[in-house]
mmCIF file of C-alpha atoms in Angstrom:
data_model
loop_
_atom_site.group_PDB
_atom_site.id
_atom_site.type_symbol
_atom_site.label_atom_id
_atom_site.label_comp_id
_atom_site.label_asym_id
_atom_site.label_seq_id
_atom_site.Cartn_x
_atom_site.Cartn_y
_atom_site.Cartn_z
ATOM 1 C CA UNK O 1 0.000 0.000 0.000
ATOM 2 C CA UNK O 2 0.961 3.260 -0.993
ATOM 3 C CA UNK O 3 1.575 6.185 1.443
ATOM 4 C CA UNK O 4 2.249 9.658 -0.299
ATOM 5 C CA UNK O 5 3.758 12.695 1.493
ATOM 6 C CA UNK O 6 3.997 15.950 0.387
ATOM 7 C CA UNK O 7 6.916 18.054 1.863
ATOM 8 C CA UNK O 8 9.883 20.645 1.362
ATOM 9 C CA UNK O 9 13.015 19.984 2.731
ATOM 10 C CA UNK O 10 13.140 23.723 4.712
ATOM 11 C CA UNK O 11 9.520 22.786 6.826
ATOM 12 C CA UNK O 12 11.102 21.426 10.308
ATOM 13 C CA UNK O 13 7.663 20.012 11.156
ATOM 14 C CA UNK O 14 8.227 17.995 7.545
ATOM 15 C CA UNK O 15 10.977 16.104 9.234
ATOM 16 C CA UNK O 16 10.064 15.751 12.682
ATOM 17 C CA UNK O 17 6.732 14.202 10.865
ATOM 18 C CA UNK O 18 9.034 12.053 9.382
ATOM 19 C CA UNK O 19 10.149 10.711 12.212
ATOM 20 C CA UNK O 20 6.636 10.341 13.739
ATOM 21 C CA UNK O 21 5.321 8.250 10.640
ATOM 22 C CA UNK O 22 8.698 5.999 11.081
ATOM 23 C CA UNK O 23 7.854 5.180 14.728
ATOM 24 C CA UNK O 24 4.257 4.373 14.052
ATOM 25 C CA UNK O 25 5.933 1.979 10.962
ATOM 26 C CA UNK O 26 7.986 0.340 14.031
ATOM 27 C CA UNK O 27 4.782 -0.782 15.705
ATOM 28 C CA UNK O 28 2.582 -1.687 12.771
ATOM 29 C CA UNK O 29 3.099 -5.624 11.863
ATOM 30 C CA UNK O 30 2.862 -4.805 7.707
ATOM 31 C CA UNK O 31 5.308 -2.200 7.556
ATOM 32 C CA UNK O 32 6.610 -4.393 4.703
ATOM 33 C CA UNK O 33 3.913 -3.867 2.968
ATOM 34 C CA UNK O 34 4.009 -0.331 2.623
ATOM 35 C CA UNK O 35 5.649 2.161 0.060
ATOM 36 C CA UNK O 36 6.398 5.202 0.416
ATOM 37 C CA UNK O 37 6.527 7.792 -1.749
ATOM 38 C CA UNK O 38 7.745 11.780 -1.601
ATOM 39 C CA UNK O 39 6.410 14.276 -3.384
ATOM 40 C CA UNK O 40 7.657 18.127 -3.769
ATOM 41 C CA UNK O 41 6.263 21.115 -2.206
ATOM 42 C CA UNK O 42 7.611 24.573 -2.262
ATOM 43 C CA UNK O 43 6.493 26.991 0.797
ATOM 44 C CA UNK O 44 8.115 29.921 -0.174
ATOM 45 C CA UNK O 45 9.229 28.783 -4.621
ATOM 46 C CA UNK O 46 10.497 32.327 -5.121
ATOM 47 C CA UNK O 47 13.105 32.256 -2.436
ATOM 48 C CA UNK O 48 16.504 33.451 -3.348
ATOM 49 C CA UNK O 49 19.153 31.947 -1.554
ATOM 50 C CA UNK O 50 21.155 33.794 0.734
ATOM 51 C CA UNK O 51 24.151 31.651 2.246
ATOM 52 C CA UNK O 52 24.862 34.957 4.860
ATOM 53 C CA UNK O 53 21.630 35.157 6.513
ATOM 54 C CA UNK O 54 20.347 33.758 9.369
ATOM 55 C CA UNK O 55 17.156 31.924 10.116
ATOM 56 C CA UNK O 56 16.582 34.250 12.803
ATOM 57 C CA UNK O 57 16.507 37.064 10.124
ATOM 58 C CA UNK O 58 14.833 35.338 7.522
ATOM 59 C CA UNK O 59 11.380 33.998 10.174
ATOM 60 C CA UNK O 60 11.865 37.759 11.502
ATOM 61 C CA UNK O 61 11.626 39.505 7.902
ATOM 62 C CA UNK O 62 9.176 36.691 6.441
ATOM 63 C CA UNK O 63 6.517 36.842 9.637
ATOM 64 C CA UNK O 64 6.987 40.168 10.493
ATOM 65 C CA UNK O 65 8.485 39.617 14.067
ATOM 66 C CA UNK O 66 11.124 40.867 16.114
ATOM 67 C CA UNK O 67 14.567 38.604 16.243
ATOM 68 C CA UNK O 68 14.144 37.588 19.695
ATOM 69 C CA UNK O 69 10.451 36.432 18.513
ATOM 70 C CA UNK O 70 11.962 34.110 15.817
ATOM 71 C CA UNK O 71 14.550 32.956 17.844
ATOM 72 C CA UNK O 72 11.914 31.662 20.833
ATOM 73 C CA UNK O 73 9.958 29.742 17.950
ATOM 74 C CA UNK O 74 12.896 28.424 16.516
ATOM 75 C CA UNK O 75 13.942 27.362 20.144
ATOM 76 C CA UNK O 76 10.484 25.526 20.398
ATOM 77 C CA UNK O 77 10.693 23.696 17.000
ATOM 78 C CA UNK O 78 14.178 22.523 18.605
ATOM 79 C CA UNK O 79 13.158 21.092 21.436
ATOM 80 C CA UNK O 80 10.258 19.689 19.380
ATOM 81 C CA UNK O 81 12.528 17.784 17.235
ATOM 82 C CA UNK O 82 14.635 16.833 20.155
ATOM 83 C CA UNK O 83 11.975 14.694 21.701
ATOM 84 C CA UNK O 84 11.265 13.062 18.356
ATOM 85 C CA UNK O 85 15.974 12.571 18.538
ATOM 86 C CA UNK O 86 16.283 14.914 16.075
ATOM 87 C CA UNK O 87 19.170 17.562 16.670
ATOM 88 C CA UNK O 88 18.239 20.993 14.900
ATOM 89 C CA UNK O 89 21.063 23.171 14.889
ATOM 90 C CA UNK O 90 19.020 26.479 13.349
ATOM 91 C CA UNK O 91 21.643 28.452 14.149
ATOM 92 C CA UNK O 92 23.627 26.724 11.158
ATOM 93 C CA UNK O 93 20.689 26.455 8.693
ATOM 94 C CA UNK O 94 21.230 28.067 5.323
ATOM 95 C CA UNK O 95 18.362 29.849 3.209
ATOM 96 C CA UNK O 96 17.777 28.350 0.539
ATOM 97 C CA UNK O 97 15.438 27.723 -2.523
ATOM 98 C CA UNK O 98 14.398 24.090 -2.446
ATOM 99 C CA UNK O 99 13.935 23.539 -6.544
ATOM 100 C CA UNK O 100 17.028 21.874 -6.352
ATOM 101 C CA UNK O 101 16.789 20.038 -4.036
ATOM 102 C CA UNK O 102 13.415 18.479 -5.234
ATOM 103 C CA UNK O 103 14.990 17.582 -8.229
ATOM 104 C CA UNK O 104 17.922 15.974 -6.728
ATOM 105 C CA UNK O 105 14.679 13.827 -4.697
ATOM 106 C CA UNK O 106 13.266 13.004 -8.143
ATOM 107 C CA UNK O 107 16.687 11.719 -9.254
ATOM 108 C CA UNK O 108 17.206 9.612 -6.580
ATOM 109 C CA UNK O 109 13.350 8.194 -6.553
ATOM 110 C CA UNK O 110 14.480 7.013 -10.266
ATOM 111 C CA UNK O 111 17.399 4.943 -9.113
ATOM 112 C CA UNK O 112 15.397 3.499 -5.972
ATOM 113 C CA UNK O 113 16.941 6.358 -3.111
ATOM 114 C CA UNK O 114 14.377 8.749 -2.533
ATOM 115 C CA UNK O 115 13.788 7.668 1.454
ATOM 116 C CA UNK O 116 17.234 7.767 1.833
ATOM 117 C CA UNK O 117 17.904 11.148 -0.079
ATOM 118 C CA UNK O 118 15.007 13.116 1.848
ATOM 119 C CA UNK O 119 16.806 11.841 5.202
ATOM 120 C CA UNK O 120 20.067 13.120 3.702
ATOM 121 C CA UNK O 121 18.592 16.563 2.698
ATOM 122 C CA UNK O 122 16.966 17.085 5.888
ATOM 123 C CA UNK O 123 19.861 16.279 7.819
ATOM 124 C CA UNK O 124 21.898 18.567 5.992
ATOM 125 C CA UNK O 125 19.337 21.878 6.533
ATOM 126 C CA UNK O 126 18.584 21.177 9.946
ATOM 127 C CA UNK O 127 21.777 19.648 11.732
ATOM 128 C CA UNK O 128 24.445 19.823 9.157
ATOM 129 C CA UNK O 129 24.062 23.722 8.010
ATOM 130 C CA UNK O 130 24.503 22.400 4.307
ATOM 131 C CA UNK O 131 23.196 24.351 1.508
ATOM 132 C CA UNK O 132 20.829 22.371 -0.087
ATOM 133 C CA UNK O 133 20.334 24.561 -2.980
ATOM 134 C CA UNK O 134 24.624 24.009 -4.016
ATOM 135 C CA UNK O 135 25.300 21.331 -6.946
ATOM 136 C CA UNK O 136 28.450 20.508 -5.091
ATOM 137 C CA UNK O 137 26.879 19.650 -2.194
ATOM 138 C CA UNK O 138 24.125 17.956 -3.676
ATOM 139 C CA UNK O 139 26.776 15.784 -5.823
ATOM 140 C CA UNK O 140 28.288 15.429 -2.132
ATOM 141 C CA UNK O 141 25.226 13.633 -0.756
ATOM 142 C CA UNK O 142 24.493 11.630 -3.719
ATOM 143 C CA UNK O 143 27.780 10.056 -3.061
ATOM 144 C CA UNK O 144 26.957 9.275 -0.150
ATOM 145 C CA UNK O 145 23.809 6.989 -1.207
ATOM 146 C CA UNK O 146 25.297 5.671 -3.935
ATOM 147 C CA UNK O 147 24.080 7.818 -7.011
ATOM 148 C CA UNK O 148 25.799 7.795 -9.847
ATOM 149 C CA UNK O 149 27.983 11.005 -9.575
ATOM 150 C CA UNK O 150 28.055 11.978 -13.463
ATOM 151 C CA UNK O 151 24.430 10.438 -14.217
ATOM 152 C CA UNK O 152 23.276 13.345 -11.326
ATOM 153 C CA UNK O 153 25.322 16.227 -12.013
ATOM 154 C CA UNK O 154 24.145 15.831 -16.177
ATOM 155 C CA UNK O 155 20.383 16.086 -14.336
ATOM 156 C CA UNK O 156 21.199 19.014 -12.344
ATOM 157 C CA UNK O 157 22.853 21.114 -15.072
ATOM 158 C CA UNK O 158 19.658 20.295 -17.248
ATOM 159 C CA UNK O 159 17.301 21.099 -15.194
ATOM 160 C CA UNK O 160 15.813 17.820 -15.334
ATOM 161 C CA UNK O 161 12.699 16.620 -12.938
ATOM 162 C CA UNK O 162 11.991 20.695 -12.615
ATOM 163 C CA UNK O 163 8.391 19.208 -14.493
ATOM 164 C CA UNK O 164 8.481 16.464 -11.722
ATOM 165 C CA UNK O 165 8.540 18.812 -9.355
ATOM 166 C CA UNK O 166 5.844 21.518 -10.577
ATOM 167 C CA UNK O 167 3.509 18.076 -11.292
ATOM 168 C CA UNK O 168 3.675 17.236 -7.861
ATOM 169 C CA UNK O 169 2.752 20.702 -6.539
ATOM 170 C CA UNK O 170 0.421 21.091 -9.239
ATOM 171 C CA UNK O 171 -1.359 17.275 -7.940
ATOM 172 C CA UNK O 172 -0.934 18.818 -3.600
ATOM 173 C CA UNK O 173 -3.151 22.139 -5.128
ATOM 174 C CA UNK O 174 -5.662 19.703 -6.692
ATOM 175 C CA UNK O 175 -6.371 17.736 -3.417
ATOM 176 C CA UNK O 176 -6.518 20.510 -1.419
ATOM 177 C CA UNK O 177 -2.996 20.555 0.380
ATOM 178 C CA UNK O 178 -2.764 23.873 2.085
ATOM 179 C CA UNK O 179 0.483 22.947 3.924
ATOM 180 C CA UNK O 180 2.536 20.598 4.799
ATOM 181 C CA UNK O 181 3.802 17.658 5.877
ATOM 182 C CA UNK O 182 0.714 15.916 4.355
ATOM 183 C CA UNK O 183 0.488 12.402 4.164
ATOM 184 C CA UNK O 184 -1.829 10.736 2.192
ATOM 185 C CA UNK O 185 -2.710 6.985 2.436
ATOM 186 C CA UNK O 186 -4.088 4.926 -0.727
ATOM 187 C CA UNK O 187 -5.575 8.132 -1.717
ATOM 188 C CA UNK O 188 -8.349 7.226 1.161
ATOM 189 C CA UNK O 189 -7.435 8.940 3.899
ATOM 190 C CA UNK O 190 -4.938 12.228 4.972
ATOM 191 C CA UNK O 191 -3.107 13.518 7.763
ATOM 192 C CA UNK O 192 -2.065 17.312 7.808
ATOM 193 C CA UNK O 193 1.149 17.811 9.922
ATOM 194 C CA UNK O 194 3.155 15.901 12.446
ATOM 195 C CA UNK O 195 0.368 14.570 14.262
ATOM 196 C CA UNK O 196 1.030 12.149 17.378
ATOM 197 C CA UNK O 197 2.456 8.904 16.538
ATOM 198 C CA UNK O 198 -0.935 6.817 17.388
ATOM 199 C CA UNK O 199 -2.572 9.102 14.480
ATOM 200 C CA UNK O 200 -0.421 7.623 11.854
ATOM 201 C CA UNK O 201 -0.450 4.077 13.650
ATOM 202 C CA UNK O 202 -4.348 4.280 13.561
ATOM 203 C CA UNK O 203 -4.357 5.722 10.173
ATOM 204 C CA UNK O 204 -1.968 2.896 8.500
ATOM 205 C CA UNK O 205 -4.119 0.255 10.685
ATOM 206 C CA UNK O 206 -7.356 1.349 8.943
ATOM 207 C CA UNK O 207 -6.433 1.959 5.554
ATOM 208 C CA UNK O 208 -4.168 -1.070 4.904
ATOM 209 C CA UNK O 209 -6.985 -3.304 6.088
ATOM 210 C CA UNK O 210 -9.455 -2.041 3.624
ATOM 211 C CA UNK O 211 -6.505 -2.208 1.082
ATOM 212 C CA UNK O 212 -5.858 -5.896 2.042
ATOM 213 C CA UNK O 213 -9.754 -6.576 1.333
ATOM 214 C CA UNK O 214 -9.830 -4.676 -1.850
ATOM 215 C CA UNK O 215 -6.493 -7.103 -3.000
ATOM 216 C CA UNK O 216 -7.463 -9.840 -1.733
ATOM 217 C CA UNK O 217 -5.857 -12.514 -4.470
ATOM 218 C CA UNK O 218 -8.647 -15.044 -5.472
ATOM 219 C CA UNK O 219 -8.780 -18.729 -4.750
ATOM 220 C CA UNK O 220 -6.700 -20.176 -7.557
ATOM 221 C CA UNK O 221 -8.615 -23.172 -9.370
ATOM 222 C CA UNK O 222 -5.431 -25.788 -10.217
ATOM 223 C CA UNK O 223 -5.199 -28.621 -12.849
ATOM 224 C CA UNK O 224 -2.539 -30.959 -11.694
ATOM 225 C CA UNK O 225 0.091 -32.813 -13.496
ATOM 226 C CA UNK O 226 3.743 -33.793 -13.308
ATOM 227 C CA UNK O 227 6.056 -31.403 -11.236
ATOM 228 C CA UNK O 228 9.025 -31.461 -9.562
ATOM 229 C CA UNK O 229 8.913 -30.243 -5.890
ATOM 230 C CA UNK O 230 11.852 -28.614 -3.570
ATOM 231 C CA UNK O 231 12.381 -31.870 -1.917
ATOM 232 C CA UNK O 232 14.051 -32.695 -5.241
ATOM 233 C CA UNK O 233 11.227 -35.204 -6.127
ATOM 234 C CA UNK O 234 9.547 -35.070 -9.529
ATOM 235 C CA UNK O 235 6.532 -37.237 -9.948
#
């Protein structure tokens, strides 16, 4: 079963989310059975980058609050994280536009990474201080998850998966996404932001049953004959 979530790389609650969704998957006895699948979402898609200020200024200029405002709700989404063992270090984070980034996502969902690169990117923003929006560091944490290095830099330089991208934000405006993290399970059922962990656990419960009824593989009407059997008998 398929469980969709719609996120950008820069929304802390996106990650810590993340990690809710993972804990529920820890206690629910099909997590084998379940795919999931990121898709892009830009909050703010005309942000320039700007590797010299901090996130402080950037919350205090974008809400229209005083530094030591930003600073206390950046302080709260810390110690939010922190119970979830997530380290933010905002102090470090770097602005910047998430196109890239998104693309780099799309890459890696092609070649069978895109968990792995969304833990990668987060990491970077929120712990690391990375920019996210650099090729070089991109190329950096492709490396790290085994993407071809050439194959990813010809993508980035092309712009390639920028359509990916746009489709997917285009598909969160159709459904009604207003923000995010928004997960979306077999197109059934949705939860908007990182809700407690026995939300998603009741949510994946629920949904995955009525999936298993409506996939339910039909009894199998067999004609025997001659086979050979993994005891190494043929009769």
């Amino acid at each position: 079963m398929k469980v969709e979530i719609w996120s950008d790389v820069m929304c802390p609650f996106c990650y810590i989310g993340k990690r809710k969704l993972e804990a529920a998957l820890t206690q629910f006895s099909n997590s084998d059975n379940i795919e999931l699948e990121w898709k892009s979402f830009q909050l703010t898609p005309g942000l320039i980058t700007q590797t010299g200020k901090s996130l402080n200024q950037f919350l205090a200029e974008h809400k229209g609050m005083s530094l030591e405002q930003a600073a206390g709700l950046n302080q709260q989404v810390t110690n939010m994280a922190k119970q979830e063992g997530l380290t933010f270090n905002l102090d470090k984070a770097v602005i910047a536009n998430t196109i890239n980034a998104h693309r780099f996502v799309h890459f890696a969902k092609k070649n069978g990474k895109q968990n792995e690169a969304e833990e990668l990117l987060f990491r970077s923003y929120f712990t690391d201080g990375k920019n996210i929006d650099d090729y070089a560091t991109l190329l950096q944490l492709g490396s790290e998850i085994g993407l071809n290095a050439e194959e990813l830099k010809a993508a980035l330089e092309s712009n390639l998966y920028a359509n990916d991208v746009q489709r997917d934000i285009k598909e969160a405006q159709q459904i009604g996404v207003r923000g995010v993290p928004f997960f979306v399970f077999d197109r059934k059922y949705a939860i908007s932001g990182a809700q407690p962990v026995e939300a998603f656990l009741q949510t994946l419960e629920q949904s995955f049953s009525e999936w298993q009824q409506e996939h339910k593989m039909a009894a199998i009407e067999v004609t025997e004959g001659d086979v050979c059997k993994p005891d190494g008998m043929c009769d």
